[in-house]
Phi, psi and omega in degrees: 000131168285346160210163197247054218244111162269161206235124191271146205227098176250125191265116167245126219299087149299178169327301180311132176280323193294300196299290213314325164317309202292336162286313159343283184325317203278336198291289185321350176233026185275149198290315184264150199225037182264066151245184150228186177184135196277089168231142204258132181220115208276174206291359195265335197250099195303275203334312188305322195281325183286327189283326165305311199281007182263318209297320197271318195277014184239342155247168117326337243225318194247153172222157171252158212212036196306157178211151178264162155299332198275009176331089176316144193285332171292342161254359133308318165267356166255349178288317187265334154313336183268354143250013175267131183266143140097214217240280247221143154237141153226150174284161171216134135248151257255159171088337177269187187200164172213156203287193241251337207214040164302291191305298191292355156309304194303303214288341191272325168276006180256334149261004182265341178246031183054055191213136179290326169242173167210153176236130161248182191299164191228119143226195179221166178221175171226171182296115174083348163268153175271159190296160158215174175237169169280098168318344178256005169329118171277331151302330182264347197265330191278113180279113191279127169204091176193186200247167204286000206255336173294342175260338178282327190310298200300323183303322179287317207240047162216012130088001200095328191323317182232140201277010174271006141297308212230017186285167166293325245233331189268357170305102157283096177299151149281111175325320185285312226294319187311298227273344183289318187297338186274350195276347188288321195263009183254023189284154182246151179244152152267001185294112168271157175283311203271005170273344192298108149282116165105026195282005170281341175292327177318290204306329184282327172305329183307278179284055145227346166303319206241333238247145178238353128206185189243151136238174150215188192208126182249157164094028169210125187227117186286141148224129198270140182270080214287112181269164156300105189256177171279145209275013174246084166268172208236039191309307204307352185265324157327272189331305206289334170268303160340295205290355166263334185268331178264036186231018101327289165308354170060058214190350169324294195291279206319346183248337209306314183251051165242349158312293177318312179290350196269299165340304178283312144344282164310300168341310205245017170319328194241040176241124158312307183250048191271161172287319185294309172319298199289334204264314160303321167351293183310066191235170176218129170291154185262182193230210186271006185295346185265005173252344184281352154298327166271008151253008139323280200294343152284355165273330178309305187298331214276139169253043168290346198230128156274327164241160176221144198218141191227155160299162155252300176302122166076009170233265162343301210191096183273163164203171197271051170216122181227102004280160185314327203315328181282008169268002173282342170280333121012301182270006180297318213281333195268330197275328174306320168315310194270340162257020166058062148292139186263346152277140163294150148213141191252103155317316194283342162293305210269343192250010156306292195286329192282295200305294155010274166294007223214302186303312162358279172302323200263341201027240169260021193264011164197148174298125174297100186237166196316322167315298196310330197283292183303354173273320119033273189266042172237310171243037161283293260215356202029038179293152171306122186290318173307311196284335159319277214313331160320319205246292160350278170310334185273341170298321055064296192285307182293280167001298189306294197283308181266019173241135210222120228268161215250087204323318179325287219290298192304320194292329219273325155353270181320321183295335199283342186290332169292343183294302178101042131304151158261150202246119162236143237221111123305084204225136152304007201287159176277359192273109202275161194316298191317316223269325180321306222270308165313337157302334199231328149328257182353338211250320186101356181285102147232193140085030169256176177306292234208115153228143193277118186235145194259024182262328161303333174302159151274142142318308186275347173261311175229134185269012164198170161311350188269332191259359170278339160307281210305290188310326146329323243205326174298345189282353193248000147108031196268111185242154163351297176287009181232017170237141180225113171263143203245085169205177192256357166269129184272323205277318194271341177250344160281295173337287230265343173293301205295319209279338163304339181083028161276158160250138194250161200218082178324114158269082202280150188316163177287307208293323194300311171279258206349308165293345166069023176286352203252114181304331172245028154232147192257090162283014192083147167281357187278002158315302198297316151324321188260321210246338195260357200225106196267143198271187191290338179224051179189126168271059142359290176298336183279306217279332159319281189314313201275340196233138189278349187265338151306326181280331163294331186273343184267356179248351149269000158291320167288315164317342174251283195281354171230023145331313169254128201250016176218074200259138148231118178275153173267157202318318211258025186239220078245007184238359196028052182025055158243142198260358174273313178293322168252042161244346180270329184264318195253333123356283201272322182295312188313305195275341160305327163295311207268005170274292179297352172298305203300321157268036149284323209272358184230359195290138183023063168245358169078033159299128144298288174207166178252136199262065172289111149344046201306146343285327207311286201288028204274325190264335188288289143039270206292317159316309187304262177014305187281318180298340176301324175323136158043042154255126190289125157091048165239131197274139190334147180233125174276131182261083183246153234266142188183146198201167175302303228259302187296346174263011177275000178233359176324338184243004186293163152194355169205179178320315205277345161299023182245347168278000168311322182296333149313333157237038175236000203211138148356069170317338197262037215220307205277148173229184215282293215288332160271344152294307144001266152352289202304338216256341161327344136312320187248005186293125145315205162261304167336302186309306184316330199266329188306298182282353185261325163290328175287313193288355169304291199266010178237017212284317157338300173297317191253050116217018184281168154292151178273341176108294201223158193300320164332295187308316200279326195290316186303335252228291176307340164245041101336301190283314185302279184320323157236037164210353154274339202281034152268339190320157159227076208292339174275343196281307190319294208264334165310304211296312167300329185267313190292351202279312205270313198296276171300014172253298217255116154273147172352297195259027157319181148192164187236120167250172150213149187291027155142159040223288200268002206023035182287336206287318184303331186293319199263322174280356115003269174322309176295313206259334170103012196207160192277171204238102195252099183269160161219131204251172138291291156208191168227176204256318187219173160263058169277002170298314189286014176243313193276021161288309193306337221248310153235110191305124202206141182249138165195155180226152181244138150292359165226130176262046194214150161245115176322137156320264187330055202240184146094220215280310174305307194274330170320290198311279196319332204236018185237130159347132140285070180201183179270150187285098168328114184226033145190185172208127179248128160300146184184087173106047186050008168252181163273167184220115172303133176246135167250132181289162152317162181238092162270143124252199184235109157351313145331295204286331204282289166342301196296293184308331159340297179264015177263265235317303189308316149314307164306274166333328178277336181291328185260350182256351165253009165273321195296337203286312202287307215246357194038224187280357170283011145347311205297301184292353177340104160307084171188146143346064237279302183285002150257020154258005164251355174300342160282325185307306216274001170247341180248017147279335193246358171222338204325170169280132186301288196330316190261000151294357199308296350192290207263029156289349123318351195290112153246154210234080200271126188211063163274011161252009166270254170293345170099337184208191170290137191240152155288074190345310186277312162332320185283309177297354200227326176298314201291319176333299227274344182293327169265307181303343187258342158252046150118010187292188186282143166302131169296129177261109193232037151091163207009061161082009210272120171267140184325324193295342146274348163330290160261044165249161172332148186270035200221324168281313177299296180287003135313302161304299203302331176309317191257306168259355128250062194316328191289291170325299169336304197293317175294298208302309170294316152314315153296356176258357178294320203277323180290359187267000000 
């Protein structure tokens, strides 16, 4: 064993003997057994108490706990501290079960991470289903590594929605950190445990209040068995306790109105259409990748097998290249150098080819290894053989340097090393032994036997790596069937193992799953989506084949989200509604392009600083910024806070500028009273008195809309004449030039994600020097007229306007915070006015972890590859092309996330808009003009598709009742 910790295991008891058994049945068979357990039973359930004390009397290992209901929970929790043994405590409750290496997991990561708590995953089940999770589980989606107080912040601000934050049962405990938690509780109360509803959340609040730091552990599963419970619950006295531990904690103020809402939360929990309802929605049933894991780990375990024998390349120890092959292009540029071509020659073809030839030639009568290649292409190609060696060693050097353990695969390594098997590494690589072993240094892979390389082999005494294990091995009476191999090749590590009489256990490759080649586990289709099935004017599957550096960035997306081969996706998906995944792969490629586009276009031009927009430009910002790290000639980037709507009178200055407003803002959305609003930086006081006295006895007129461009144009200069023309519209734009004249210099430049160049037009105007922009894209040609009107320099990264634009591709890529929609004078300065803010719990979460992801996407390409990141070979718009399939084609299961996303636009549309609605409207708007068919959610066959909206709500009345009512319900609310 690798530790020696005991772990106190408190199972609290129901009624039922069959769950208790079946928890037992579950504890009792974890590969690691240094616990005890505690089981607590109350005194009423006669029958549950004879059967534990028969239970107890066959072992040492269980103590009984009788307990009253009527407990205070703080002498309830110093009762059961006074008999927890050893370093760790975790709950159980009867009826539940945990994988197989639940314990002995929790504890190894609480010790590899230093950590008082761990969390593992949580799924549920029901009586006759298979278990399933929540995709949006934050626990399942998230790698937790921070201190109690970052997780309680997050906890708070999800409002309670998913119980793998606050359940008791997925939890690994520290005994101190438990024993800081019982002291939270001795206040005295009448708060009983069994009147508590939700009383694991109390408890949760407690340890993360105390925890000094978290982990979690994925691939290890509490599963809870979900009953029908009773629906007249009791929150206040939970609540009533939260709001006493954290007003202990001196944490009160700062959380009281996220309690509440966690509170409302609990209340309405059992509404479908509730945040908790809707969010439970999300779900995915597991499939057999979760069962062919756990008969892993019982074959890992099982003691038919003396060895466990693992692959290394592409089991172990992945790299950013698909095919490995591709890491030979690495090598044109030293080698062009080193033989002074006067020519191009693709070197990574000819050592491509070399290799080829050498297996070719030799078939089986010798193992191929890199001396062979390279002497090979020295008298194929007649190259300096000396000069060769050069170029060998820096291939040496890249093998090293990009190869990286492919984390999972490596824990289950580790786990076969606990056994006290012996373990041995097996590979066909061309790779000498020196360049391996370093390579598995590197990775952190030590403490195996043996390693087998088969360029080492004679041919004629062992024809694989297998029979040479086996002959190796015979002296210690090790027969064929008492080996067990681990890899990721059906032909070299399955075929040839079984034919050998070894037994094999298939890992499929990161790349294999991404791609979605393995027939019997289901990763989704969007590989196939993006790169195999070309849209109407772009070959994908070619620009795939052709560019090395899309296949590199797409083998460190697969190499991250698909580490762990044994994923269940849902059926219905293709993104398996997880917001880590498409913020790390269609996210983060996105927004990398556009970072590196954009400092190609500012790199050594004798730029100062680059101006990223608030809200739009806040994720490119953060790409940029990292890809910026140690480049030479890329210029600083700055964050300024600036929107349509606050620029919208920024250029006003007499009558005839208010027909302008025509073209900053939805005229037929505007009413007398948002006219108002805007203008509120130059209103005198009179005016302000003025207008408030019309609207008293007008209020109906100053807020109907105007409708129509007339109305409105007659209606702005009526409002000039009788509430600006006091205004004092030059001090108001000094205040402004002068405010930006200390932001923005001559040799600036600015980006946003698009459109029109009013913010350029009017700062332009303000600062006095011409104004150089860069867009994502624009929509129309309203640049080019106010370009006509103030010559403005601006460049696009698409030179199309996307279907999918506007609030929805904005919302990914913008801040979560309020938007600056003016500037008031105040103290002879300026002052930022911020609009209100909502998000909804779901949509913040969810973009939250896209956003984050996306970053992490660009900070491990930026890691691996450094400043050659920038030169990758491809294209910056096929490397946005995953992003750009999933506003426009994605699968409804994986937009669901962002049915709560609303969307304040009153100088677009005027009013909230429904995110997914807007988005699915649109969907539906290219398929109806002749685009790819749409997944616009549950199943609707085409044959209903354009029928009467009356006929469509009909199918769904009937064979999707859930939909219908949400269907229905959102079109009430928007009327």
């Amino acid at each position: 064993m690798s530790w020696v910790k005991k772990v106190c295991v408190i199972v609290k008891c129901r009624r039922s003997v069959k769950d208790i058994k079946m928890t037992l049945k579950s504890l009792f068979a974890q590969f690691d057994q240094n616990f005890q357990v505690i089981c607590l039973v109350d005194q009423k359930y006669k029958t549950a108490k004879r059967f534990l004390q028969k239970a107890a009397a066959k072992t040492n290992r269980i103590e009984i706990l009788s307990i009253t209901t009527s407990l205070n929970i703080g002498k309830r929790l110093t009762e059961v501290c006074g008999k927890a043994k050893g370093e760790y405590c975790l709950f159980v409750n009867s009826g539940d079960t945990v994988t197989q290496n639940w314990i002995g997991g929790l504890v190894d990561q609480a010790l590899r991470t230093d950590s008082d708590l761990v969390f593992g995953d949580l799924r549920q089940f029901r009586k006759g289903k298979s278990a399933s999770y929540y995709n949006l589980d934050p626990v399942r989606v998230q790698d937790i590594d921070c201190d109690g107080n970052a997780l309680l912040d997050e906890f708070m601000k999800l409002h309670g929605l998913c119980s793998s934050y606050h359940s008791f049962w997925n939890k690994l405990i520290r005994l101190d950190l438990w024993e800081l938690c019982r002291k939270d509780f001795d206040f005295e109360s009448e708060y009983a445990w069994k009147k508590c509803a939700a009383s694991d959340l109390a408890f949760s609040v407690s340890l993360f209040c105390n925890a000094k730091h978290a982990a979690n552990l994925h691939g290890q599963y509490y599963y809870e068995n979900v009953r029908q419970g009773k629906k007249d619950h009791d929150f206040g006295q939970t609540f009533g306790i939260v709001r006493e531990i954290l007003n202990r904690h001196r944490l009160l103020d700062r959380y009281s109105e996220d309690v509440s809402l966690m509170l409302g939360n609990c209340v309405s929990a059992e509404e479908s259409d509730s945040a908790v309802g809707w969010f439970r929605s999300i779900q995915t049933q597991e499939k057999s990748g979760d069962d062919a894991y756990k008969n892993l780990l019982r074959k890992i375990y099982s003691g038919q097998y003396k060895i466990i024998s693992f692959n290394i390349f592409d089991t172990l120890v992945v790299r950013p290249f698909v095919p490995p092959s591709d890491i030979f292009t690495l090598l044109n540029v030293p080698f062009q150098r080193m033989f002074e071509l006067n020519s191009f020659a693709d070197f990574s073809e000819q050592r491509r080819s070399a290799e080829e030839f050498c297996r070719i030639s030799y078939g089986k009568t010798k193992f191929v290894n890199l001396n062979d290649i390279y002497d090979a292409l020295a008298r194929n190609y007649g190259y300096d053989r000396e000069k060769l060696q050069t170029i060998q060693a820096l291939e040496l050097e890249n093998e090293i340097s990009f190869g990286y353990p492919r984390k999972f695969l490596v824990e289950l390594f580790e786990l076969a090393k606990k056994t006290g098997k012996k373990i041995v590494l097996a590979s066909e690589s061309y790779l000498p032994r020196e360049c391996i072993e370093k390579i598995l240094r590197r990775c952190g892979i030590s403490g195996y036997d043996r390693l087998f390389l088969s360029h080492e082999l004679d041919p004629d005494a062992f024809p694989d790596k297998f029979a040479a294990i086996l002959d190796f091995y015979k002296s210690s009476g090790i027969r064929a069937n008492q080996i067990l191999h681990i890899g990721d090749d059906a032909c070299f590590d399955i075929e040839l193992s079984e034919k050998a009489g070894i037994s094999s256990f298939h890992c499929p490759s990161t790349i294999e799953l991404f791609q979605g080649r393995n027939p019997s586990v289901y990763t989704g289709n969007s590989f196939a989506k993006i790169y195999k099935t070309a849209d109407r004017y772009t070959d994908m599957e070619q620009v795939y084949r052709g560019c090395t550096g899309l296949r590199c960035v797409n083998a460190v997306i697969a190499n991250k989200l698909f580490d762990n081969p044994f994923q269940s996706f849902h059926e219905h998906s293709d993104l398996n509604g997880d917001p880590r995944l498409i913020g790390y792969y269609l996210l983060g490629t996105h927004i990398f392009a556009v970072a590196r586009w954009l400092i190609g276009k500012v790199r050594n031009k004798g730029i100062r600083k680059v101006h990223f927009a608030a809200r739009d430009g806040y994720l490119i910002q953060k790409a940029y910024d990292i890809l910026a790290q140690d480049a030479d000639g890329v210029p600083e980037s700055n964050y300024i806070r600036v929107s349509r709507k606050a620029f919208a009178i920024a250029d006003i200055k007499n009558v005839s500028d208010m027909q302008s407003l025509a073209e900053k803002t939805n005229i037929g959305k505007q009413s007398p009273d948002s006219i108002f609003a805007m203008f509120q930086p130059v209103l005198t006081d009179n005016s302000r008195k003025k207008y408030e006295n019309f609207r008293c006895s007008n209020k109906n007129f100053c807020q109907t809309a105007f409708g129509n461009r007339e109305t409105f144009a007659r209606y702005i200069v009526k409002f000039y004449d009788e509430y600006l023309s006091d205004a004092d519209f030059d001090s108001y734009h000094t205040l402004l030039s002068q405010y930006f004249q200390n932001i923005i210099a001559e040799q600036d430049v600015i980006f946003d994600i698009g459109y029109s160049g009013r913010i350029e037009s009017a700062l332009q105007q303000l600062l006095g020097f011409q104004i150089k922009s860069y867009y994502i894209h624009t929509n129309n040609d309203s640049v080019y007229r106010r370009q006509a009107f103030t010559p403005f320099e601006n460049e696009t990264f698409y030179h199309y306007k996307p279907n999918v634009t506007g609030v929805i591709r904005e919302h990914f890529l913008s801040e979560m915070c309020p938007s600056t929609v003016g500037y008031m004078e105040k103290s002879g300065g300026l002052q930022l006015i911020d609009e209100e803010y909502h998000i909804d719990e779901i949509t913040w979460f969810a973009t939250k972890t896209m956003q984050e992801s996306a970053l992490e996407f660009v900070s491990d390409l930026k890691n691996i590859f450094g400043t050659s990141v920038l030169e990758l070979y491809c294209r910056n718009e096929d490397l946005s092309k995953p992003f750009e399939y999933y506003l426009h084609y994605s699968r409804d299961f994986d937009r669901r996330m962002f049915a709560k996303l609303e969307c304040e636009d009153d100088l677009g549309e005027g009013h909230s808009l429904g995110g997914l609605k807007i988005w699915n409207d649109t969907l539906e708007k290219i398929y109806q003009s002749g685009g790819h068919e749409i997944d616009n959610g549950n199943g609707v066959p085409k044959e209903i598709r354009n029928t009467p909206r009356w006929k469509r709500a009909l199918y769904f009345f009937i064979f999707e009742p859930k939909v219908f009512w949400e269907k229905l319900k959102n079109n009430i609310g928007k009327k």
